[in-house]
mmCIF file of C-alpha atoms in Angstrom:
data_model
loop_
_atom_site.group_PDB
_atom_site.id
_atom_site.type_symbol
_atom_site.label_atom_id
_atom_site.label_comp_id
_atom_site.label_asym_id
_atom_site.label_seq_id
_atom_site.Cartn_x
_atom_site.Cartn_y
_atom_site.Cartn_z
ATOM 1 C CA UNK Z 1 -17.719 -1.528 -0.100
ATOM 2 C CA UNK Z 2 -17.193 -1.887 -3.847
ATOM 3 C CA UNK Z 3 -20.839 -2.743 -4.509
ATOM 4 C CA UNK Z 4 -21.841 0.406 -2.516
ATOM 5 C CA UNK Z 5 -19.452 2.509 -4.662
ATOM 6 C CA UNK Z 6 -20.965 1.064 -7.848
ATOM 7 C CA UNK Z 7 -24.522 1.854 -6.752
ATOM 8 C CA UNK Z 8 -23.564 5.319 -5.632
ATOM 9 C CA UNK Z 9 -21.761 6.249 -8.823
ATOM 10 C CA UNK Z 10 -24.575 4.919 -11.088
ATOM 11 C CA UNK Z 11 -27.025 7.149 -9.318
ATOM 12 C CA UNK Z 12 -24.734 10.169 -9.999
ATOM 13 C CA UNK Z 13 -24.093 9.360 -13.700
ATOM 14 C CA UNK Z 14 -26.562 11.259 -15.856
ATOM 15 C CA UNK Z 15 -24.522 12.063 -18.939
ATOM 16 C CA UNK Z 16 -22.362 10.357 -21.617
ATOM 17 C CA UNK Z 17 -19.148 9.001 -20.113
ATOM 18 C CA UNK Z 18 -15.828 10.437 -21.195
ATOM 19 C CA UNK Z 19 -13.570 8.753 -18.612
ATOM 20 C CA UNK Z 20 -14.167 5.420 -16.910
ATOM 21 C CA UNK Z 21 -12.826 4.007 -13.638
ATOM 22 C CA UNK Z 22 -13.159 0.245 -13.089
ATOM 23 C CA UNK Z 23 -12.673 -1.890 -10.057
ATOM 24 C CA UNK Z 24 -11.267 -5.349 -10.583
ATOM 25 C CA UNK Z 25 -10.050 -8.331 -8.645
ATOM 26 C CA UNK Z 26 -6.353 -9.103 -8.378
ATOM 27 C CA UNK Z 27 -7.161 -12.746 -9.028
ATOM 28 C CA UNK Z 28 -8.589 -12.011 -12.504
ATOM 29 C CA UNK Z 29 -6.864 -9.472 -14.682
ATOM 30 C CA UNK Z 30 -9.096 -10.171 -17.737
ATOM 31 C CA UNK Z 31 -10.795 -6.853 -18.608
ATOM 32 C CA UNK Z 32 -13.909 -8.630 -19.697
ATOM 33 C CA UNK Z 33 -14.537 -9.753 -16.117
ATOM 34 C CA UNK Z 34 -13.812 -6.370 -14.490
ATOM 35 C CA UNK Z 35 -16.545 -4.491 -12.774
ATOM 36 C CA UNK Z 36 -16.927 -1.151 -14.585
ATOM 37 C CA UNK Z 37 -17.899 2.014 -12.742
ATOM 38 C CA UNK Z 38 -18.483 4.900 -15.181
ATOM 39 C CA UNK Z 39 -17.509 8.428 -14.087
ATOM 40 C CA UNK Z 40 -18.504 11.355 -16.381
ATOM 41 C CA UNK Z 41 -15.812 14.039 -16.728
ATOM 42 C CA UNK Z 42 -15.451 16.908 -19.072
ATOM 43 C CA UNK Z 43 -11.634 17.194 -18.794
ATOM 44 C CA UNK Z 44 -8.563 15.411 -17.537
ATOM 45 C CA UNK Z 45 -7.841 15.406 -13.795
ATOM 46 C CA UNK Z 46 -5.341 14.268 -11.222
ATOM 47 C CA UNK Z 47 -5.404 10.535 -10.551
ATOM 48 C CA UNK Z 48 -5.308 10.988 -6.753
ATOM 49 C CA UNK Z 49 -8.305 13.342 -6.898
ATOM 50 C CA UNK Z 50 -10.272 10.951 -9.130
ATOM 51 C CA UNK Z 51 -9.650 8.026 -6.707
ATOM 52 C CA UNK Z 52 -10.450 10.116 -3.714
ATOM 53 C CA UNK Z 53 -13.764 11.405 -5.088
ATOM 54 C CA UNK Z 54 -14.872 8.155 -6.749
ATOM 55 C CA UNK Z 55 -14.010 5.744 -3.901
ATOM 56 C CA UNK Z 56 -14.624 8.129 -1.023
ATOM 57 C CA UNK Z 57 -11.176 7.549 0.377
ATOM 58 C CA UNK Z 58 -8.527 9.836 1.817
ATOM 59 C CA UNK Z 59 -5.787 11.364 -0.267
ATOM 60 C CA UNK Z 60 -3.285 9.237 1.658
ATOM 61 C CA UNK Z 61 -5.150 6.079 0.893
ATOM 62 C CA UNK Z 62 -5.367 7.040 -2.802
ATOM 63 C CA UNK Z 63 -1.654 7.586 -2.954
ATOM 64 C CA UNK Z 64 -1.067 4.278 -1.212
ATOM 65 C CA UNK Z 65 -3.163 2.432 -3.843
ATOM 66 C CA UNK Z 66 -1.069 4.034 -6.561
ATOM 67 C CA UNK Z 67 2.356 3.437 -4.985
ATOM 68 C CA UNK Z 68 1.554 -0.165 -4.244
ATOM 69 C CA UNK Z 69 0.646 -0.873 -7.847
ATOM 70 C CA UNK Z 70 -3.179 -1.264 -7.617
ATOM 71 C CA UNK Z 71 -3.927 1.327 -10.329
ATOM 72 C CA UNK Z 72 -3.667 1.069 -14.124
ATOM 73 C CA UNK Z 73 -4.800 3.406 -16.916
ATOM 74 C CA UNK Z 74 -5.970 2.366 -20.352
ATOM 75 C CA UNK Z 75 -5.599 5.058 -23.013
ATOM 76 C CA UNK Z 76 -5.749 4.702 -26.817
ATOM 77 C CA UNK Z 77 -5.801 0.918 -26.488
ATOM 78 C CA UNK Z 78 -2.765 0.590 -24.218
ATOM 79 C CA UNK Z 79 -2.896 -0.360 -20.496
ATOM 80 C CA UNK Z 80 -0.114 0.966 -18.215
ATOM 81 C CA UNK Z 81 0.319 0.382 -14.451
ATOM 82 C CA UNK Z 82 0.754 3.722 -12.619
ATOM 83 C CA UNK Z 83 3.035 4.240 -9.724
ATOM 84 C CA UNK Z 84 3.249 8.073 -9.615
ATOM 85 C CA UNK Z 85 0.727 10.022 -7.606
ATOM 86 C CA UNK Z 86 1.435 13.025 -9.796
ATOM 87 C CA UNK Z 87 -0.129 11.275 -12.793
ATOM 88 C CA UNK Z 88 -2.971 13.020 -14.700
ATOM 89 C CA UNK Z 89 -5.779 10.955 -16.091
ATOM 90 C CA UNK Z 90 -6.369 11.919 -19.739
ATOM 91 C CA UNK Z 91 -9.852 12.169 -21.362
ATOM 92 C CA UNK Z 92 -11.288 9.131 -22.995
ATOM 93 C CA UNK Z 93 -9.427 6.676 -20.775
ATOM 94 C CA UNK Z 94 -10.262 3.917 -18.308
ATOM 95 C CA UNK Z 95 -8.699 3.717 -14.863
ATOM 96 C CA UNK Z 96 -8.505 0.220 -13.252
ATOM 97 C CA UNK Z 97 -8.289 -0.100 -9.553
ATOM 98 C CA UNK Z 98 -7.606 -3.567 -8.157
ATOM 99 C CA UNK Z 99 -9.061 -4.861 -4.960
ATOM 100 C CA UNK Z 100 -6.425 -5.629 -2.338
ATOM 101 C CA UNK Z 101 -5.837 -9.338 -2.263
ATOM 102 C CA UNK Z 102 -6.366 -9.800 1.462
ATOM 103 C CA UNK Z 103 -8.040 -7.946 4.166
ATOM 104 C CA UNK Z 104 -7.610 -7.868 7.913
ATOM 105 C CA UNK Z 105 -7.835 -11.279 9.399
ATOM 106 C CA UNK Z 106 -10.491 -11.346 12.177
ATOM 107 C CA UNK Z 107 -9.400 -12.803 15.500
ATOM 108 C CA UNK Z 108 -12.262 -14.094 17.508
ATOM 109 C CA UNK Z 109 -9.960 -15.432 20.253
ATOM 110 C CA UNK Z 110 -8.771 -12.065 21.454
ATOM 111 C CA UNK Z 111 -10.480 -10.423 24.441
ATOM 112 C CA UNK Z 112 -11.447 -6.998 23.232
ATOM 113 C CA UNK Z 113 -12.377 -4.516 26.015
ATOM 114 C CA UNK Z 114 -14.441 -1.584 24.755
ATOM 115 C CA UNK Z 115 -14.206 1.563 26.902
ATOM 116 C CA UNK Z 116 -16.661 3.690 24.900
ATOM 117 C CA UNK Z 117 -18.605 3.378 21.619
ATOM 118 C CA UNK Z 118 -20.940 5.354 19.493
ATOM 119 C CA UNK Z 119 -24.459 3.940 19.582
ATOM 120 C CA UNK Z 120 -24.598 4.084 15.739
ATOM 121 C CA UNK Z 121 -21.249 2.214 15.391
ATOM 122 C CA UNK Z 122 -19.417 5.206 13.958
ATOM 123 C CA UNK Z 123 -16.459 4.932 16.331
ATOM 124 C CA UNK Z 124 -15.161 2.906 19.242
ATOM 125 C CA UNK Z 125 -12.513 3.405 21.928
ATOM 126 C CA UNK Z 126 -10.660 0.231 22.910
ATOM 127 C CA UNK Z 127 -8.555 -0.603 25.993
ATOM 128 C CA UNK Z 128 -5.126 -1.728 24.628
ATOM 129 C CA UNK Z 129 -3.209 -4.131 26.778
ATOM 130 C CA UNK Z 130 0.612 -3.718 27.000
ATOM 131 C CA UNK Z 131 2.714 -5.817 24.569
ATOM 132 C CA UNK Z 132 -0.010 -5.800 21.901
ATOM 133 C CA UNK Z 133 0.261 -3.968 18.635
ATOM 134 C CA UNK Z 134 -2.541 -1.588 17.504
ATOM 135 C CA UNK Z 135 -2.469 -2.930 13.926
ATOM 136 C CA UNK Z 136 -0.690 -5.680 12.016
ATOM 137 C CA UNK Z 137 2.442 -5.022 9.905
ATOM 138 C CA UNK Z 138 1.747 -8.055 7.672
ATOM 139 C CA UNK Z 139 -1.262 -10.118 6.632
ATOM 140 C CA UNK Z 140 0.126 -13.060 8.579
ATOM 141 C CA UNK Z 141 -0.023 -11.126 11.881
ATOM 142 C CA UNK Z 142 -3.304 -11.732 13.689
ATOM 143 C CA UNK Z 143 -2.834 -10.806 17.376
ATOM 144 C CA UNK Z 144 -3.461 -7.044 17.179
ATOM 145 C CA UNK Z 145 -6.317 -4.810 18.281
ATOM 146 C CA UNK Z 146 -7.372 -4.289 14.642
ATOM 147 C CA UNK Z 147 -7.737 -8.101 14.171
ATOM 148 C CA UNK Z 148 -9.957 -8.299 17.201
ATOM 149 C CA UNK Z 149 -11.931 -5.232 15.992
ATOM 150 C CA UNK Z 150 -12.497 -6.963 12.604
ATOM 151 C CA UNK Z 151 -14.012 -9.894 14.464
ATOM 152 C CA UNK Z 152 -16.152 -7.638 16.667
ATOM 153 C CA UNK Z 153 -17.518 -5.642 13.666
ATOM 154 C CA UNK Z 154 -17.618 -8.101 10.760
ATOM 155 C CA UNK Z 155 -19.989 -5.872 8.686
ATOM 156 C CA UNK Z 156 -17.473 -2.967 8.715
ATOM 157 C CA UNK Z 157 -14.917 -2.993 5.904
ATOM 158 C CA UNK Z 158 -12.007 -1.616 7.937
ATOM 159 C CA UNK Z 159 -9.598 -1.995 5.020
ATOM 160 C CA UNK Z 160 -11.326 0.887 3.158
ATOM 161 C CA UNK Z 161 -11.307 3.396 6.012
ATOM 162 C CA UNK Z 162 -8.620 6.043 6.452
ATOM 163 C CA UNK Z 163 -5.171 4.877 5.547
ATOM 164 C CA UNK Z 164 -6.747 1.670 4.587
ATOM 165 C CA UNK Z 165 -5.240 -1.824 4.362
ATOM 166 C CA UNK Z 166 -3.636 -3.076 7.526
ATOM 167 C CA UNK Z 167 -4.120 0.411 9.117
ATOM 168 C CA UNK Z 168 -7.762 0.733 8.267
ATOM 169 C CA UNK Z 169 -9.795 2.613 10.811
ATOM 170 C CA UNK Z 170 -6.784 3.492 12.997
ATOM 171 C CA UNK Z 171 -7.075 7.104 14.122
ATOM 172 C CA UNK Z 172 -3.894 7.093 16.276
ATOM 173 C CA UNK Z 173 -1.502 4.542 17.793
ATOM 174 C CA UNK Z 174 0.286 3.694 20.983
ATOM 175 C CA UNK Z 175 3.705 2.014 21.301
ATOM 176 C CA UNK Z 176 3.755 -1.748 21.519
ATOM 177 C CA UNK Z 177 4.539 -1.657 25.258
ATOM 178 C CA UNK Z 178 2.163 1.253 26.181
ATOM 179 C CA UNK Z 179 -1.302 0.352 27.489
ATOM 180 C CA UNK Z 180 -4.572 2.286 27.542
ATOM 181 C CA UNK Z 181 -7.225 3.992 25.415
ATOM 182 C CA UNK Z 182 -7.063 3.850 21.589
ATOM 183 C CA UNK Z 183 -9.583 5.415 19.201
ATOM 184 C CA UNK Z 184 -10.834 3.643 16.044
ATOM 185 C CA UNK Z 185 -13.175 5.051 13.391
ATOM 186 C CA UNK Z 186 -15.662 2.772 11.792
ATOM 187 C CA UNK Z 187 -16.343 4.839 8.650
ATOM 188 C CA UNK Z 188 -14.497 7.354 6.566
ATOM 189 C CA UNK Z 189 -16.380 10.453 7.673
ATOM 190 C CA UNK Z 190 -15.482 9.931 11.386
ATOM 191 C CA UNK Z 191 -11.934 8.974 10.517
ATOM 192 C CA UNK Z 192 -11.421 12.220 8.753
ATOM 193 C CA UNK Z 193 -13.169 14.252 11.468
ATOM 194 C CA UNK Z 194 -11.014 12.683 14.237
ATOM 195 C CA UNK Z 195 -7.799 12.872 12.356
ATOM 196 C CA UNK Z 196 -8.373 16.544 11.785
ATOM 197 C CA UNK Z 197 -9.149 17.043 15.491
ATOM 198 C CA UNK Z 198 -5.870 15.280 16.368
ATOM 199 C CA UNK Z 199 -3.861 17.349 13.850
ATOM 200 C CA UNK Z 200 -5.338 20.549 15.192
ATOM 201 C CA UNK Z 201 -4.451 19.529 18.790
ATOM 202 C CA UNK Z 202 -8.109 19.514 19.902
ATOM 203 C CA UNK Z 203 -8.027 16.026 21.452
ATOM 204 C CA UNK Z 204 -7.148 15.882 25.127
ATOM 205 C CA UNK Z 205 -4.703 13.035 25.867
ATOM 206 C CA UNK Z 206 -3.788 12.223 29.406
ATOM 207 C CA UNK Z 207 -1.160 9.616 30.290
ATOM 208 C CA UNK Z 208 0.120 8.204 33.563
ATOM 209 C CA UNK Z 209 3.650 7.032 33.968
ATOM 210 C CA UNK Z 210 5.807 5.701 36.797
ATOM 211 C CA UNK Z 211 9.277 7.246 36.507
ATOM 212 C CA UNK Z 212 12.563 6.894 38.290
ATOM 213 C CA UNK Z 213 13.353 10.201 39.948
ATOM 214 C CA UNK Z 214 11.441 13.039 41.632
ATOM 215 C CA UNK Z 215 10.749 16.237 39.644
ATOM 216 C CA UNK Z 216 12.107 19.439 40.996
ATOM 217 C CA UNK Z 217 8.682 21.137 40.687
ATOM 218 C CA UNK Z 218 5.179 19.667 41.159
ATOM 219 C CA UNK Z 219 4.254 20.884 37.675
ATOM 220 C CA UNK Z 220 6.463 21.341 34.556
ATOM 221 C CA UNK Z 221 5.988 22.121 30.950
ATOM 222 C CA UNK Z 222 8.275 21.522 28.001
ATOM 223 C CA UNK Z 223 7.488 23.363 24.691
ATOM 224 C CA UNK Z 224 10.337 22.593 22.379
ATOM 225 C CA UNK Z 225 11.573 20.561 19.493
ATOM 226 C CA UNK Z 226 12.167 16.823 19.206
ATOM 227 C CA UNK Z 227 13.878 15.027 16.345
ATOM 228 C CA UNK Z 228 14.670 11.483 15.349
ATOM 229 C CA UNK Z 229 18.375 10.860 15.897
ATOM 230 C CA UNK Z 230 18.152 7.241 14.702
ATOM 231 C CA UNK Z 231 15.375 5.625 12.702
ATOM 232 C CA UNK Z 232 16.027 1.925 13.221
ATOM 233 C CA UNK Z 233 15.536 1.233 16.042
ATOM 234 C CA UNK Z 234 13.887 4.554 16.644
ATOM 235 C CA UNK Z 235 15.573 6.982 19.016
ATOM 236 C CA UNK Z 236 14.308 10.565 19.642
ATOM 237 C CA UNK Z 237 16.108 13.412 21.336
ATOM 238 C CA UNK Z 238 15.339 16.977 22.424
ATOM 239 C CA UNK Z 239 16.775 19.445 19.883
ATOM 240 C CA UNK Z 240 17.387 23.145 20.250
ATOM 241 C CA UNK Z 241 17.345 24.256 16.591
ATOM 242 C CA UNK Z 242 15.672 21.616 14.379
ATOM 243 C CA UNK Z 243 12.896 19.089 14.677
ATOM 244 C CA UNK Z 244 9.187 18.867 15.467
ATOM 245 C CA UNK Z 245 7.566 21.390 17.786
ATOM 246 C CA UNK Z 246 6.030 19.583 20.817
ATOM 247 C CA UNK Z 247 4.129 20.421 23.960
ATOM 248 C CA UNK Z 248 4.297 18.196 27.021
ATOM 249 C CA UNK Z 249 3.073 18.920 30.531
ATOM 250 C CA UNK Z 250 3.442 16.747 33.614
ATOM 251 C CA UNK Z 251 2.535 16.986 37.291
ATOM 252 C CA UNK Z 252 3.267 14.822 40.326
ATOM 253 C CA UNK Z 253 0.322 12.624 41.361
ATOM 254 C CA UNK Z 254 2.148 10.646 44.081
ATOM 255 C CA UNK Z 255 5.684 10.050 45.406
ATOM 256 C CA UNK Z 256 5.753 6.250 45.489
ATOM 257 C CA UNK Z 257 9.184 6.203 47.245
ATOM 258 C CA UNK Z 258 12.246 8.356 47.602
ATOM 259 C CA UNK Z 259 13.225 7.401 44.095
ATOM 260 C CA UNK Z 260 10.029 6.757 42.143
ATOM 261 C CA UNK Z 261 7.098 8.982 41.207
ATOM 262 C CA UNK Z 262 3.658 8.604 39.626
ATOM 263 C CA UNK Z 263 3.171 11.369 37.034
ATOM 264 C CA UNK Z 264 0.172 12.635 35.027
ATOM 265 C CA UNK Z 265 1.292 13.726 31.541
ATOM 266 C CA UNK Z 266 -0.792 15.796 29.087
ATOM 267 C CA UNK Z 267 0.320 16.138 25.529
ATOM 268 C CA UNK Z 268 -1.037 18.646 22.990
ATOM 269 C CA UNK Z 269 1.082 17.292 20.082
ATOM 270 C CA UNK Z 270 1.832 13.771 19.028
ATOM 271 C CA UNK Z 271 5.291 12.843 18.027
ATOM 272 C CA UNK Z 272 7.170 9.538 18.064
ATOM 273 C CA UNK Z 273 8.266 8.682 21.648
ATOM 274 C CA UNK Z 274 7.291 12.186 22.709
ATOM 275 C CA UNK Z 275 6.603 11.402 26.311
ATOM 276 C CA UNK Z 276 9.422 8.914 26.827
ATOM 277 C CA UNK Z 277 12.082 11.053 25.229
ATOM 278 C CA UNK Z 278 10.997 14.227 26.901
ATOM 279 C CA UNK Z 279 10.830 12.827 30.390
ATOM 280 C CA UNK Z 280 14.172 11.055 30.006
ATOM 281 C CA UNK Z 281 15.786 14.314 28.967
ATOM 282 C CA UNK Z 282 14.619 15.826 32.226
ATOM 283 C CA UNK Z 283 15.992 12.960 34.277
ATOM 284 C CA UNK Z 284 12.695 11.192 34.654
ATOM 285 C CA UNK Z 285 13.134 7.898 32.794
ATOM 286 C CA UNK Z 286 10.004 5.743 32.744
ATOM 287 C CA UNK Z 287 10.522 2.488 34.592
ATOM 288 C CA UNK Z 288 10.735 -0.462 32.252
ATOM 289 C CA UNK Z 289 11.866 1.613 29.282
ATOM 290 C CA UNK Z 290 14.586 -0.295 27.445
ATOM 291 C CA UNK Z 291 15.417 2.642 25.092
ATOM 292 C CA UNK Z 292 15.369 5.825 27.233
ATOM 293 C CA UNK Z 293 16.936 4.856 30.528
ATOM 294 C CA UNK Z 294 19.711 5.613 33.036
ATOM 295 C CA UNK Z 295 21.811 3.108 34.939
ATOM 296 C CA UNK Z 296 19.675 3.781 38.051
ATOM 297 C CA UNK Z 297 16.312 3.269 36.259
ATOM 298 C CA UNK Z 298 17.654 0.097 34.608
ATOM 299 C CA UNK Z 299 18.592 -1.355 37.958
ATOM 300 C CA UNK Z 300 15.139 -0.524 39.299
ATOM 301 C CA UNK Z 301 13.543 -2.115 36.264
ATOM 302 C CA UNK Z 302 15.523 -5.289 36.811
ATOM 303 C CA UNK Z 303 14.734 -5.270 40.503
ATOM 304 C CA UNK Z 304 10.934 -5.006 39.837
ATOM 305 C CA UNK Z 305 11.187 -7.552 36.964
ATOM 306 C CA UNK Z 306 9.267 -5.288 34.574
ATOM 307 C CA UNK Z 307 8.420 -6.585 31.136
ATOM 308 C CA UNK Z 308 7.529 -3.210 29.683
ATOM 309 C CA UNK Z 309 7.634 0.585 30.074
ATOM 310 C CA UNK Z 310 5.097 1.776 32.720
ATOM 311 C CA UNK Z 311 3.291 4.258 30.464
ATOM 312 C CA UNK Z 312 -0.465 4.216 30.298
ATOM 313 C CA UNK Z 313 -2.941 6.136 28.150
ATOM 314 C CA UNK Z 314 -5.393 6.937 30.978
ATOM 315 C CA UNK Z 315 -7.944 9.344 29.487
ATOM 316 C CA UNK Z 316 -8.762 10.588 25.994
ATOM 317 C CA UNK Z 317 -11.513 12.999 25.050
ATOM 318 C CA UNK Z 318 -12.667 15.331 22.308
ATOM 319 C CA UNK Z 319 -15.413 17.977 22.558
ATOM 320 C CA UNK Z 320 -16.686 18.216 19.022
ATOM 321 C CA UNK Z 321 -20.262 18.432 18.035
ATOM 322 C CA UNK Z 322 -22.957 16.107 19.439
ATOM 323 C CA UNK Z 323 -22.033 13.349 16.966
ATOM 324 C CA UNK Z 324 -18.250 13.447 17.030
ATOM 325 C CA UNK Z 325 -17.533 14.060 20.701
ATOM 326 C CA UNK Z 326 -15.968 11.161 22.605
ATOM 327 C CA UNK Z 327 -14.495 10.438 26.017
ATOM 328 C CA UNK Z 328 -12.989 7.393 27.723
ATOM 329 C CA UNK Z 329 -11.040 6.407 30.766
ATOM 330 C CA UNK Z 330 -8.816 3.296 30.965
ATOM 331 C CA UNK Z 331 -8.250 1.783 34.404
ATOM 332 C CA UNK Z 332 -4.748 0.835 35.584
ATOM 333 C CA UNK Z 333 -3.506 -2.511 34.347
ATOM 334 C CA UNK Z 334 -2.178 -4.969 36.934
ATOM 335 C CA UNK Z 335 1.436 -3.948 36.722
ATOM 336 C CA UNK Z 336 0.516 -0.367 37.585
ATOM 337 C CA UNK Z 337 -1.638 -1.429 40.542
ATOM 338 C CA UNK Z 338 1.073 -3.712 41.921
ATOM 339 C CA UNK Z 339 3.640 -0.794 42.102
#
């Protein structure tokens, strides 16, 4: 990645440099051993914009590099580490960007099931098992989908895509206990295209869930606000006046018993615990959910000896142009089939 940036920038540079940006290794802080990349500029500019344009990264990734202490600026013979994203790079200065010390550890032992993939390796949709994280929270964590993806695509520098670091390439996420389809981007262009599609609610997301209770109507829609009532551990509630606007639809697919129902849920927004909190508010707690439950759903969970909430990302699709469109369907896991 860094060699590619160097080559790209050198091709662009056709005039006397005024400001320089240099990439260096965290294991060697000696400026004489840093790799210089020269960026011509006629005036000062925002640091985040400089990093974004030079390294071809997102604004969020640029801010993360700054906040985590990877960026320093040398001006008039003095080098200062920068932690503020509001910093402006002065003329006749050099910006140093350190390489992150460690990347994503590839895990070749994990079974990675690919539901759909771009022929040119621009994106991939993976079938996430329940009780597996989408991405690691620390470098020591290796049993996540992203670790398996790093092993599957060793030539892709996931750490430099999107949010970067241990979230590199991740377009969206599912809860630890939720199973089903998850989309990853394998380069920055597709990450930005897909994230924009998600933010504009143009991605169709269909979930299936087994709930305790029978809806009053075969189809229902909730368009209202959700807010985080407690952050750790997270707990979300329906709110009348404040919160995040959400849209959740559900319909009955099958009445499994007098007390349990298989639902199909479609969401146009994406908020923390959106499906779980919304259904629970309407008296339809998902079986196995240890956060949003009733006494009756908890007893049924214990009776069935469930180890997780029965929520499954069944289908995901996006109708973009010919290159960015995607679609995938995840089959039911064993615990769904058994019930």
